[in-house]
CSV table of N, CA, C and O in Angstrom, one decimal:
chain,number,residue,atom,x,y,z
A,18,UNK,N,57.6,55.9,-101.0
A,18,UNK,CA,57.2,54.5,-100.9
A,18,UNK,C,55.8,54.4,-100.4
A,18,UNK,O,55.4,55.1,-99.5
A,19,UNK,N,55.0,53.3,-101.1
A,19,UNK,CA,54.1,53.1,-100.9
A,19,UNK,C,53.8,51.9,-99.5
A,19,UNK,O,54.2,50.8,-99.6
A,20,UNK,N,53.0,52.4,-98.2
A,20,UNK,CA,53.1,51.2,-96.9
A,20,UNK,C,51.9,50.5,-96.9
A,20,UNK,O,51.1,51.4,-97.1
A,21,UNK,N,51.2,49.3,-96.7
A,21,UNK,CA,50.1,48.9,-96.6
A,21,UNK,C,49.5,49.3,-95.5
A,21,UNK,O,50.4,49.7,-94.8
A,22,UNK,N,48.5,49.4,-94.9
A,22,UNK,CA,47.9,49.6,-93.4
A,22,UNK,C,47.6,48.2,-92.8
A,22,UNK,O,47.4,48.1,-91.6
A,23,UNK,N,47.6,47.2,-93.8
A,23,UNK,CA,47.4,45.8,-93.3
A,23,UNK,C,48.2,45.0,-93.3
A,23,UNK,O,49.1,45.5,-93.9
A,24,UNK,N,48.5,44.1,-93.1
A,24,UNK,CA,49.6,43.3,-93.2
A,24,UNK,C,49.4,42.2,-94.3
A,24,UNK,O,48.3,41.7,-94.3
A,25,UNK,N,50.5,41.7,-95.2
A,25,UNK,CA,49.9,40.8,-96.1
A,25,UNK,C,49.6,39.4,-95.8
A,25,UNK,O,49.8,39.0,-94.6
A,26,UNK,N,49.2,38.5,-96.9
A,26,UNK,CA,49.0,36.7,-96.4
A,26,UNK,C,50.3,36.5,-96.2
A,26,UNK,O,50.7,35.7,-95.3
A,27,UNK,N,51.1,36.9,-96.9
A,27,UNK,CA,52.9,36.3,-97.1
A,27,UNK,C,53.3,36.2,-95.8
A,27,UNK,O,53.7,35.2,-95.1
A,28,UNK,N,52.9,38.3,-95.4
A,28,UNK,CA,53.6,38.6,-94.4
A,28,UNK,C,53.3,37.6,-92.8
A,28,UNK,O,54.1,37.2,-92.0
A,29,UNK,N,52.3,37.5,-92.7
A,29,UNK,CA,51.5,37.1,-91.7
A,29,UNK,C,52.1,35.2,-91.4
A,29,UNK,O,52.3,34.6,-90.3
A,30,UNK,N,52.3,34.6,-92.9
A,30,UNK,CA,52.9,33.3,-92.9
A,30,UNK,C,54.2,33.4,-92.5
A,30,UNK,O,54.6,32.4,-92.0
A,31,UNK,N,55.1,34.7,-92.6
A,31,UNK,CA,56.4,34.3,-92.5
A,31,UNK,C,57.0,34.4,-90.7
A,31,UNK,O,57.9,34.0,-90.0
A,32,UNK,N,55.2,35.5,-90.3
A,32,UNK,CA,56.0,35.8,-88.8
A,32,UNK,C,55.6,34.7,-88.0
A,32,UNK,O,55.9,34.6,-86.9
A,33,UNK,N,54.8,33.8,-88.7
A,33,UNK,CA,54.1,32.0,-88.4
A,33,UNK,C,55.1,31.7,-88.0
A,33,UNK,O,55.6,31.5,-86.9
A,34,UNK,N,55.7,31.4,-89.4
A,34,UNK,CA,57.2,30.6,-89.5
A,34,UNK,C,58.3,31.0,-88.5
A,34,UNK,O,58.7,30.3,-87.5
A,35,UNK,N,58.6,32.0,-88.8
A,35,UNK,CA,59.6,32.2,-87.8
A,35,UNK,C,59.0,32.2,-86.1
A,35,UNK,O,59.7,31.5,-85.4
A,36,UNK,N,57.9,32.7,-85.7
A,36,UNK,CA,57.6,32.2,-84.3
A,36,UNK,C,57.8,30.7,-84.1
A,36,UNK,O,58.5,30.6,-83.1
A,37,UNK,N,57.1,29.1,-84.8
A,37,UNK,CA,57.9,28.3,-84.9
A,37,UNK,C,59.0,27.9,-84.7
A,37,UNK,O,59.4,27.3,-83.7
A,38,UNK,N,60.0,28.5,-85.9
A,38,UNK,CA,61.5,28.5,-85.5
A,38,UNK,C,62.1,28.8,-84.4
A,38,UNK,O,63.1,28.1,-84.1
A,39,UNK,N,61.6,29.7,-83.4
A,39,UNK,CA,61.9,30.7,-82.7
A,39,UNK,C,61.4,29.4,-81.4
A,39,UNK,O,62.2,29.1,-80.4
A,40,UNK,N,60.3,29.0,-81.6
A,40,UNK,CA,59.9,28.1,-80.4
A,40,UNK,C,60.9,26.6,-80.4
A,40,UNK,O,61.3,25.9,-79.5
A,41,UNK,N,61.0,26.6,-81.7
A,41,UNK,CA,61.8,24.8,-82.2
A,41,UNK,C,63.2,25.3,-81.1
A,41,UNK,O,63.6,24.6,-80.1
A,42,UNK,N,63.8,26.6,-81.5
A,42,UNK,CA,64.9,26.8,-81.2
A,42,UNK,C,65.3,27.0,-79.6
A,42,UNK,O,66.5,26.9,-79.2
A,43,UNK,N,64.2,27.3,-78.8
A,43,UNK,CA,64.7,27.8,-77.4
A,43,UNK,C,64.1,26.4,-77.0
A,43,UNK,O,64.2,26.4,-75.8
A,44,UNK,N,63.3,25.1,-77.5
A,44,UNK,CA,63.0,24.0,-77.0
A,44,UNK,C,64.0,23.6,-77.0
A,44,UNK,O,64.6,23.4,-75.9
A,45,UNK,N,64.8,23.3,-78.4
A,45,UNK,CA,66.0,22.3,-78.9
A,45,UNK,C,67.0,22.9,-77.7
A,45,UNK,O,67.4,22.1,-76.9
A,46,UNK,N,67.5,24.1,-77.6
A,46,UNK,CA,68.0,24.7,-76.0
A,46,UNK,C,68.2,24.1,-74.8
A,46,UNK,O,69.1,23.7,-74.1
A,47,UNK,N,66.8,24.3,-74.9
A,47,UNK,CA,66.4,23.6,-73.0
A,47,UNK,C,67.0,22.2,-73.1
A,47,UNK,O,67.9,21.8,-72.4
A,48,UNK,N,66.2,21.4,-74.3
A,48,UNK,CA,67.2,20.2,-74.1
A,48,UNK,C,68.3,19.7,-73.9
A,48,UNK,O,68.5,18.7,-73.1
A,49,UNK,N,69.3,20.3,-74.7
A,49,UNK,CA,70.5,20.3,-74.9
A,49,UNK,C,71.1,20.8,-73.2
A,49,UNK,O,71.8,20.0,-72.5
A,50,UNK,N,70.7,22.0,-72.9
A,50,UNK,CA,70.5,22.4,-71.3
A,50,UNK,C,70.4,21.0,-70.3
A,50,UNK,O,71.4,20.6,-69.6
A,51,UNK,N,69.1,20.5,-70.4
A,51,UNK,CA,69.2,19.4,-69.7
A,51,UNK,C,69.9,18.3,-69.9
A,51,UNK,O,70.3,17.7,-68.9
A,52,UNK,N,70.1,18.1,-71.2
A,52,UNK,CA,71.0,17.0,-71.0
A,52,UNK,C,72.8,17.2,-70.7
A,52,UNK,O,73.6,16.2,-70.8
A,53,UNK,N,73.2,18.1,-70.5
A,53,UNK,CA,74.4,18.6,-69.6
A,53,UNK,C,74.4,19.2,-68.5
A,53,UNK,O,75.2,20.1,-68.2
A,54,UNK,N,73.8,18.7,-68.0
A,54,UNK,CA,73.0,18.7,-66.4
A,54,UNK,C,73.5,17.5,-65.5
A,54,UNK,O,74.0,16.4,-65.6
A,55,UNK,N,73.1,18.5,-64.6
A,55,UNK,CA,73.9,17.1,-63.4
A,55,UNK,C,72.8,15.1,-63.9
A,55,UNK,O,71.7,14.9,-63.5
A,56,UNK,N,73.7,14.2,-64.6
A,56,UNK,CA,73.2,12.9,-63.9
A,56,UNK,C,73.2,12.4,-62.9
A,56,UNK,O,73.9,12.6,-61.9
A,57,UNK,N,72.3,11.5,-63.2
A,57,UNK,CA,71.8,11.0,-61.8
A,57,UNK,C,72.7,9.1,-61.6
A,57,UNK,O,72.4,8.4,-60.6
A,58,UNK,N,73.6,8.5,-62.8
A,58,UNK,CA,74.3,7.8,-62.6
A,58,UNK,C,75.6,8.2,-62.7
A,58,UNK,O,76.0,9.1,-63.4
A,59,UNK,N,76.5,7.2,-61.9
A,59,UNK,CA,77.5,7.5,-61.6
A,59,UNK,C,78.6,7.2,-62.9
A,59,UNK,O,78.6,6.2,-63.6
A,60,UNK,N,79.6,8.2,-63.0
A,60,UNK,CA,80.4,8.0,-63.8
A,60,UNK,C,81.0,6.5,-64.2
A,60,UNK,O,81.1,5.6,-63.4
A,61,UNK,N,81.4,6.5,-65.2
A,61,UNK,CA,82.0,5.1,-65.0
A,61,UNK,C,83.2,5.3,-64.8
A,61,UNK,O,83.7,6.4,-64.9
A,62,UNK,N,84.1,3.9,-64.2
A,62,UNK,CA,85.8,4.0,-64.1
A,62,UNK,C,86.3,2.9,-64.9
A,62,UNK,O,85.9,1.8,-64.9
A,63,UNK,N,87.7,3.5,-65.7
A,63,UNK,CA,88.1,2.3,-66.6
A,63,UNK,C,89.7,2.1,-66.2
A,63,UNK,O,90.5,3.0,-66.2
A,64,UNK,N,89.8,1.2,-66.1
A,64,UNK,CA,91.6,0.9,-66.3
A,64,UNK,C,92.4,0.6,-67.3
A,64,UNK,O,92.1,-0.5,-67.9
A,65,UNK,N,93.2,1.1,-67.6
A,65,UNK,CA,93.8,1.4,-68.9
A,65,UNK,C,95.0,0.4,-68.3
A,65,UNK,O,95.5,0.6,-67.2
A,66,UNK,N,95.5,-0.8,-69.4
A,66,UNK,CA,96.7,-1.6,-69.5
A,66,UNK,C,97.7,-1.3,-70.4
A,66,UNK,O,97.1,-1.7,-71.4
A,67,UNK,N,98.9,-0.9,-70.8
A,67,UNK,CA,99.9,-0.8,-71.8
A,67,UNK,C,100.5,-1.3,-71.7
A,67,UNK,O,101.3,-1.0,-70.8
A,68,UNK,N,100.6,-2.6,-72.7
A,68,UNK,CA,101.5,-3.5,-72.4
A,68,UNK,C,102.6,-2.9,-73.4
A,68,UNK,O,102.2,-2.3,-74.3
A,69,UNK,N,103.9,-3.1,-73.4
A,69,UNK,CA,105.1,-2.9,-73.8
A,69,UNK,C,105.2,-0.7,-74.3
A,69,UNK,O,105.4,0.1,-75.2
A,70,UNK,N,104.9,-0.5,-72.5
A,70,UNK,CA,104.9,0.9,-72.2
A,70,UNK,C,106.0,1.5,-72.4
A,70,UNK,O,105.8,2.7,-72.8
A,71,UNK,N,107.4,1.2,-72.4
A,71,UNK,CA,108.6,1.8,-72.4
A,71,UNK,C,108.9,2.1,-73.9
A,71,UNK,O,109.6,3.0,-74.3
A,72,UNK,N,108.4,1.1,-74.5
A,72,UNK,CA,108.7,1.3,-76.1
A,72,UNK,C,107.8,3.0,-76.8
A,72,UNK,O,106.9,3.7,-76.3
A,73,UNK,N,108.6,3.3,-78.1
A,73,UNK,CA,108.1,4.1,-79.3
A,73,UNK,C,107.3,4.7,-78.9
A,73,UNK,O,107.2,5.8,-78.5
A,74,UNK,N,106.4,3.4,-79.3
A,74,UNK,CA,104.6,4.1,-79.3
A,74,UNK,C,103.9,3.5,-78.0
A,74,UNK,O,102.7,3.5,-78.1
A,75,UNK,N,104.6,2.9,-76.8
A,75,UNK,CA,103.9,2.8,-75.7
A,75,UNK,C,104.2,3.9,-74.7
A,75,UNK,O,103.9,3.7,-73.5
A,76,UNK,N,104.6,4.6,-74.9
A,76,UNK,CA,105.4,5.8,-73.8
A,76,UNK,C,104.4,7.0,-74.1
A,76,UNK,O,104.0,7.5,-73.1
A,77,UNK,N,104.1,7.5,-75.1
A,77,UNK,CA,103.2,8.0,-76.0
A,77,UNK,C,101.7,7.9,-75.9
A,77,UNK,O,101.0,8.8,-75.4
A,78,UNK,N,101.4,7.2,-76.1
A,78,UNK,CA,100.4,5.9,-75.6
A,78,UNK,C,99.9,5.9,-74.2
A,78,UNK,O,98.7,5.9,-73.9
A,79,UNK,N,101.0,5.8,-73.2
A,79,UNK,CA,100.9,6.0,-72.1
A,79,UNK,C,100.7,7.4,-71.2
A,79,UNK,O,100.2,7.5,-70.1
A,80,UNK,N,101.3,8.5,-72.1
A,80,UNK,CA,101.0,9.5,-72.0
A,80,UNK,C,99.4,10.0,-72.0
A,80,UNK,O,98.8,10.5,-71.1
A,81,UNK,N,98.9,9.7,-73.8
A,81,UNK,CA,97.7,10.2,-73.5
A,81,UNK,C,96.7,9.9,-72.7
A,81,UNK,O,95.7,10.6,-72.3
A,82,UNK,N,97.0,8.3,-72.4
A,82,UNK,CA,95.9,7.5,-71.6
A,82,UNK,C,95.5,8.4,-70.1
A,82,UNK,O,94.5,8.6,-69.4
A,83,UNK,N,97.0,8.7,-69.8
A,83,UNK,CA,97.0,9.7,-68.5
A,83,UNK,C,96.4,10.7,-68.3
A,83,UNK,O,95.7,11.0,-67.3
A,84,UNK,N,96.6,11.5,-69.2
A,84,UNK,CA,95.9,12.6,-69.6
A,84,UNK,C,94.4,12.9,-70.0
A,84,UNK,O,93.9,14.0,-70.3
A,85,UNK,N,93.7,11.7,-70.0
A,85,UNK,CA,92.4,11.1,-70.7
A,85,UNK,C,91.4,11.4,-69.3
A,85,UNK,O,91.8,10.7,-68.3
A,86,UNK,N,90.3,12.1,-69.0
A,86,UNK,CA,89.4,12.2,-68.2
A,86,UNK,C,89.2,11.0,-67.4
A,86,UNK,O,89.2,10.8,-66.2
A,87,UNK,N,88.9,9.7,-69.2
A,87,UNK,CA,87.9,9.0,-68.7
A,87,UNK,C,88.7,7.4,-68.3
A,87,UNK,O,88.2,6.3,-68.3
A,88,UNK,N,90.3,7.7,-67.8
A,88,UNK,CA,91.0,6.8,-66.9
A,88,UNK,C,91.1,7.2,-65.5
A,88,UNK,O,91.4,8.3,-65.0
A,89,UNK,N,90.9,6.3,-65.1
A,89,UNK,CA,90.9,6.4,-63.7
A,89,UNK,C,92.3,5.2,-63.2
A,89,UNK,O,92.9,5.8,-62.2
A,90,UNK,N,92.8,4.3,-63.4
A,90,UNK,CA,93.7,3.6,-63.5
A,90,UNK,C,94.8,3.4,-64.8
A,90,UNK,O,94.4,3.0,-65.8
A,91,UNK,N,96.3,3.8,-64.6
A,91,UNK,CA,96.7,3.2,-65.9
A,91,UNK,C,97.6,2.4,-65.3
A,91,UNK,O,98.1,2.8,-64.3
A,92,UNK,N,98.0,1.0,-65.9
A,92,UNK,CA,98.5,-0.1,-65.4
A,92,UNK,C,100.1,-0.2,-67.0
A,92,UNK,O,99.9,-0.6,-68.2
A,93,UNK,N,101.1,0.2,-66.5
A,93,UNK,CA,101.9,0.2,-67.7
A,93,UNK,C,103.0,-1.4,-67.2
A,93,UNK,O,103.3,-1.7,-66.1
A,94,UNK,N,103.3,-2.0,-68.6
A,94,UNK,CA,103.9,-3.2,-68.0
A,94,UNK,C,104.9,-3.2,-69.8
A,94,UNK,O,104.6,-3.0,-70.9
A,95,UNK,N,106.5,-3.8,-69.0
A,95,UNK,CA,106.8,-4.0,-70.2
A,95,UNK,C,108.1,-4.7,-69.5
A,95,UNK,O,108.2,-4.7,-68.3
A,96,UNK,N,109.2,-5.2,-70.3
A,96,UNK,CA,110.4,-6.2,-69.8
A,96,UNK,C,111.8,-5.5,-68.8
A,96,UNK,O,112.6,-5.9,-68.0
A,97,UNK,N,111.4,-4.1,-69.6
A,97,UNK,CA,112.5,-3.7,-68.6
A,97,UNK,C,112.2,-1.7,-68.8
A,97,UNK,O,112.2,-1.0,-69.7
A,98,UNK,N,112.1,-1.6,-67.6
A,98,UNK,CA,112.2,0.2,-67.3
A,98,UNK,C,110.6,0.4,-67.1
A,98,UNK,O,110.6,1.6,-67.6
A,99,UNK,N,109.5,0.1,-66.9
A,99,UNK,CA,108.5,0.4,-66.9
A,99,UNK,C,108.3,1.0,-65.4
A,99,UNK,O,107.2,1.6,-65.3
A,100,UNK,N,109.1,1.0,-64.1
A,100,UNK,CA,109.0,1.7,-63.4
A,100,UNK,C,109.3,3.1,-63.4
A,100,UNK,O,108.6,3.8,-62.7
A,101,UNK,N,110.3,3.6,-64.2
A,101,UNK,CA,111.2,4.9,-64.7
A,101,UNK,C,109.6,5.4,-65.4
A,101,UNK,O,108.9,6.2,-64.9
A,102,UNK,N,109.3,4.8,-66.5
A,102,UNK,CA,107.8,5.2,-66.8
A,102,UNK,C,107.2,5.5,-66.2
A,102,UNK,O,106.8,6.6,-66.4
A,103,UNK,N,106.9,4.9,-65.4
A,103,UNK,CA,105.5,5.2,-64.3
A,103,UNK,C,105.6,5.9,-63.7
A,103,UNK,O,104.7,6.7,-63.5
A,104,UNK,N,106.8,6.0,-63.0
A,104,UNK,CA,107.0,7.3,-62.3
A,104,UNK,C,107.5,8.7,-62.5
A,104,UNK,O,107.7,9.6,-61.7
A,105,UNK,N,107.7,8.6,-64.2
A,105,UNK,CA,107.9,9.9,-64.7
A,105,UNK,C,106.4,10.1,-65.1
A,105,UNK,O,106.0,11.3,-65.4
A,106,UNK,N,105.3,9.1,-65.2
A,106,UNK,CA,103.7,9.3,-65.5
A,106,UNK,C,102.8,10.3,-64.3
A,106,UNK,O,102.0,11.2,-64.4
A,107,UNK,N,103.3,9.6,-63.2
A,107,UNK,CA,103.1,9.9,-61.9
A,107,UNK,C,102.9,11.4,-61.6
A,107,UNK,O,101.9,11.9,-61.0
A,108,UNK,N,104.4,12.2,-62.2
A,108,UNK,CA,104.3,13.6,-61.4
A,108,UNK,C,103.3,14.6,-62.6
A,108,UNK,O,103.1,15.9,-62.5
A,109,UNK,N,102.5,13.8,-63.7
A,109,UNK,CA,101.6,14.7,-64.3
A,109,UNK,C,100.2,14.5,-63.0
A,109,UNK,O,99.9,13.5,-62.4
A,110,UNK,N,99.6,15.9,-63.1
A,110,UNK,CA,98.6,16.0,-62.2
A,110,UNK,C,96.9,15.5,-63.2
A,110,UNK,O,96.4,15.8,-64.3
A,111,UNK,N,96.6,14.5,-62.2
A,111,UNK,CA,95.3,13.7,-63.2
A,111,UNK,C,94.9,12.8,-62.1
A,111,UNK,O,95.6,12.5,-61.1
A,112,UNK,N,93.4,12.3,-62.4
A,112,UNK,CA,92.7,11.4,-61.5
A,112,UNK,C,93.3,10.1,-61.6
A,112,UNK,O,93.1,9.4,-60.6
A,113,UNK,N,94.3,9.7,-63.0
A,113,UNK,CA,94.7,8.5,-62.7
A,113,UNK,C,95.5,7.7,-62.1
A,113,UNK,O,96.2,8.7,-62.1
A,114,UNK,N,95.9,7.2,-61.7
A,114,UNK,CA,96.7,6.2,-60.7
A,114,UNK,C,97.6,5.8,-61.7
A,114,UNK,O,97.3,5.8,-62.9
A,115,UNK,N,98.8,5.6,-61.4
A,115,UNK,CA,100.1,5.3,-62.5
A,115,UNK,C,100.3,3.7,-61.9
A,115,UNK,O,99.5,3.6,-60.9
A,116,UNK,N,100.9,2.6,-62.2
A,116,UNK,CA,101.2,2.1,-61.6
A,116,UNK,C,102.6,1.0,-62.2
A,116,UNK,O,102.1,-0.2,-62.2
A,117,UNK,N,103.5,0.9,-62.4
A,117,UNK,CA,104.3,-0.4,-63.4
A,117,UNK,C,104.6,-1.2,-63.0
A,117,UNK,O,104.8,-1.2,-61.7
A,118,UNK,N,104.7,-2.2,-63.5
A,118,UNK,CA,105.0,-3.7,-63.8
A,118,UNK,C,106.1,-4.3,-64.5
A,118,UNK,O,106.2,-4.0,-65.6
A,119,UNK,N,107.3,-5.2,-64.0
A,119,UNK,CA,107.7,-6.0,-64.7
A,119,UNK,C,107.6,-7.1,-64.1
A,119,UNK,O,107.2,-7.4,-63.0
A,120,UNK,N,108.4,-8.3,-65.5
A,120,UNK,CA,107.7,-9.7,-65.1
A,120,UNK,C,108.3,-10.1,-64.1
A,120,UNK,O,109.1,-9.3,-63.5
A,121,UNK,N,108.1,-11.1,-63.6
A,121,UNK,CA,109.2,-11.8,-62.2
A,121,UNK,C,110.6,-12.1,-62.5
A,121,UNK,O,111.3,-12.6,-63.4
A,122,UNK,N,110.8,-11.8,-61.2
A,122,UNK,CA,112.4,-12.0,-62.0
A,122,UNK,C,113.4,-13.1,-61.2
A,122,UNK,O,112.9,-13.7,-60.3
A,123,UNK,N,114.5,-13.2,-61.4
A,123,UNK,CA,115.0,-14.3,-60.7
A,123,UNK,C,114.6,-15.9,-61.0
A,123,UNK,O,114.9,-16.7,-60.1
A,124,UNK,N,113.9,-16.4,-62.2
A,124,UNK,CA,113.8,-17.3,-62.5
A,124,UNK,C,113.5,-17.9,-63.9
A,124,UNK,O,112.4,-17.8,-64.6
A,125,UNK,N,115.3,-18.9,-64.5
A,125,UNK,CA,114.7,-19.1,-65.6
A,125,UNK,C,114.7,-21.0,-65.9
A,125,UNK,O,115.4,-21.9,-65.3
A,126,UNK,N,113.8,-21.1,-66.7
A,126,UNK,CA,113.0,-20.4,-67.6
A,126,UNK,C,111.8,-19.8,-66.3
A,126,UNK,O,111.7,-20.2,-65.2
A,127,UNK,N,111.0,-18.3,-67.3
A,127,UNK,CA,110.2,-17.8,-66.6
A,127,UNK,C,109.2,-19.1,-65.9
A,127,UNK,O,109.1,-20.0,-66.8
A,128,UNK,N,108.6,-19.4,-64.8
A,128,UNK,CA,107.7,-19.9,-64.9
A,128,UNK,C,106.4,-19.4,-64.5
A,128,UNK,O,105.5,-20.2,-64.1
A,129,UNK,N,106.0,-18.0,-64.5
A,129,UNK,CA,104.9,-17.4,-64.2
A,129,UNK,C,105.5,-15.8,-64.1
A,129,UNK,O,106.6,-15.5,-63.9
A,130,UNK,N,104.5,-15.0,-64.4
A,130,UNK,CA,104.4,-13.7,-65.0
A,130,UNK,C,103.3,-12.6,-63.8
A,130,UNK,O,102.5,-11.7,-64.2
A,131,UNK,N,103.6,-12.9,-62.5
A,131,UNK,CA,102.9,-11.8,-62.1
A,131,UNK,C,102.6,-10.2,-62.2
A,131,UNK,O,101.5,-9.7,-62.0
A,132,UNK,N,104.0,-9.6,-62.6
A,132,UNK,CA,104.0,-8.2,-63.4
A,132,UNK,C,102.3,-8.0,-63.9
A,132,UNK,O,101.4,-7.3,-63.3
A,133,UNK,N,102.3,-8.8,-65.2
A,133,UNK,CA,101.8,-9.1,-66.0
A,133,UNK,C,100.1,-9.4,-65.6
A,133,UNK,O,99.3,-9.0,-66.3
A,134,UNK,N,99.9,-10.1,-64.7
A,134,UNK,CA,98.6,-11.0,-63.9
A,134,UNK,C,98.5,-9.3,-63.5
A,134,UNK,O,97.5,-8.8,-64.2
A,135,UNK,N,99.1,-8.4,-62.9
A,135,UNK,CA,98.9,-7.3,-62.1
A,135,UNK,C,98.4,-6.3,-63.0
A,135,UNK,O,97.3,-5.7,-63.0
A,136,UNK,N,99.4,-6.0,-63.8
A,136,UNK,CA,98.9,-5.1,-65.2
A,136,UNK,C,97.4,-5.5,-65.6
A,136,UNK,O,96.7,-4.5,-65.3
A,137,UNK,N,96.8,-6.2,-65.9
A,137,UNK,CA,95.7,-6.8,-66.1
A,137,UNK,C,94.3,-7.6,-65.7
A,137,UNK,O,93.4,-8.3,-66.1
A,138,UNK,N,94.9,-7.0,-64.4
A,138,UNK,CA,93.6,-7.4,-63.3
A,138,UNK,C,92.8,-6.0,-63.1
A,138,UNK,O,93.2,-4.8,-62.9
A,139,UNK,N,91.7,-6.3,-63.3
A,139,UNK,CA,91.0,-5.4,-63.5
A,139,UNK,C,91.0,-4.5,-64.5
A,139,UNK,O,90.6,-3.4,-64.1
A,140,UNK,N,91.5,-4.5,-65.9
A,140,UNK,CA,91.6,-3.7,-67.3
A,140,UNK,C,90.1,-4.9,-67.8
A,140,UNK,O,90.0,-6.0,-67.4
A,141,UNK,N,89.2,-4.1,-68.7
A,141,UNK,CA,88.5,-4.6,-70.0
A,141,UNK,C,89.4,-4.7,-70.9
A,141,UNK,O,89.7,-3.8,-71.6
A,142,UNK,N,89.9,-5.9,-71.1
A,142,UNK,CA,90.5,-6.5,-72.1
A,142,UNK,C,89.2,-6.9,-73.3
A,142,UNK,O,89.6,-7.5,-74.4
């Protein structure tokens, strides 16, 4: 095989290129680096509401929300057994707070719904 003693124009463009690449790539790094770095604002906290928790797909529902980093409160409310919920929510280990609701009881017709006022005080609805 024949070797040059010089290096060619090709050659010389490609170790360009790649030193570029090479620089794009430990920049694009560092950033990525930095931006999974400690911030400097504070997490946010959200409260999660499920209304008709005891049911199908609210139990379920109520599961994942628990299990979700980014709850910090879950507020489950529904007409009957939502405390049995909550407190089978309870013994999973998580930052959230469990809490259930039902409506008021002892008067008909209903005339007000504190359960309810409680489930959703303080949720972004």
């Amino acid at each position: 095989y024949f070797v040059s003693e010089q290096p060619t124009m090709l050659s010389s463009a490609f170790r360009t290129a790649s030193a570029r690449a090479a620089a794009a790539a430990s920049a694009s790094a560092a950033a990525l680096a930095a931006s999974r770095s400690f911030h400097s604002s504070a997490p946010s906290s959200a409260k999660v509401a499920v209304l008709g928790a005891t049911g199908g797909i609210g139990q379920p529902l109520s599961l994942l929300c628990k299990l979700s980093p980014e709850v910090d409160e879950l507020a489950c409310y529904d007409v009957v057994g939502t405390p049995g919920v909550a407190a089978d929510l309870s013994h999973i280990p998580s930052k959230a707070v469990t809490t259930g609701s039902l409506p008021s009881q002892g008067v008909w017709p209903p005339r007000s719904n504190e359960g309810l006022g409680e489930a959703l005080t303080g949720a972004d609805v």
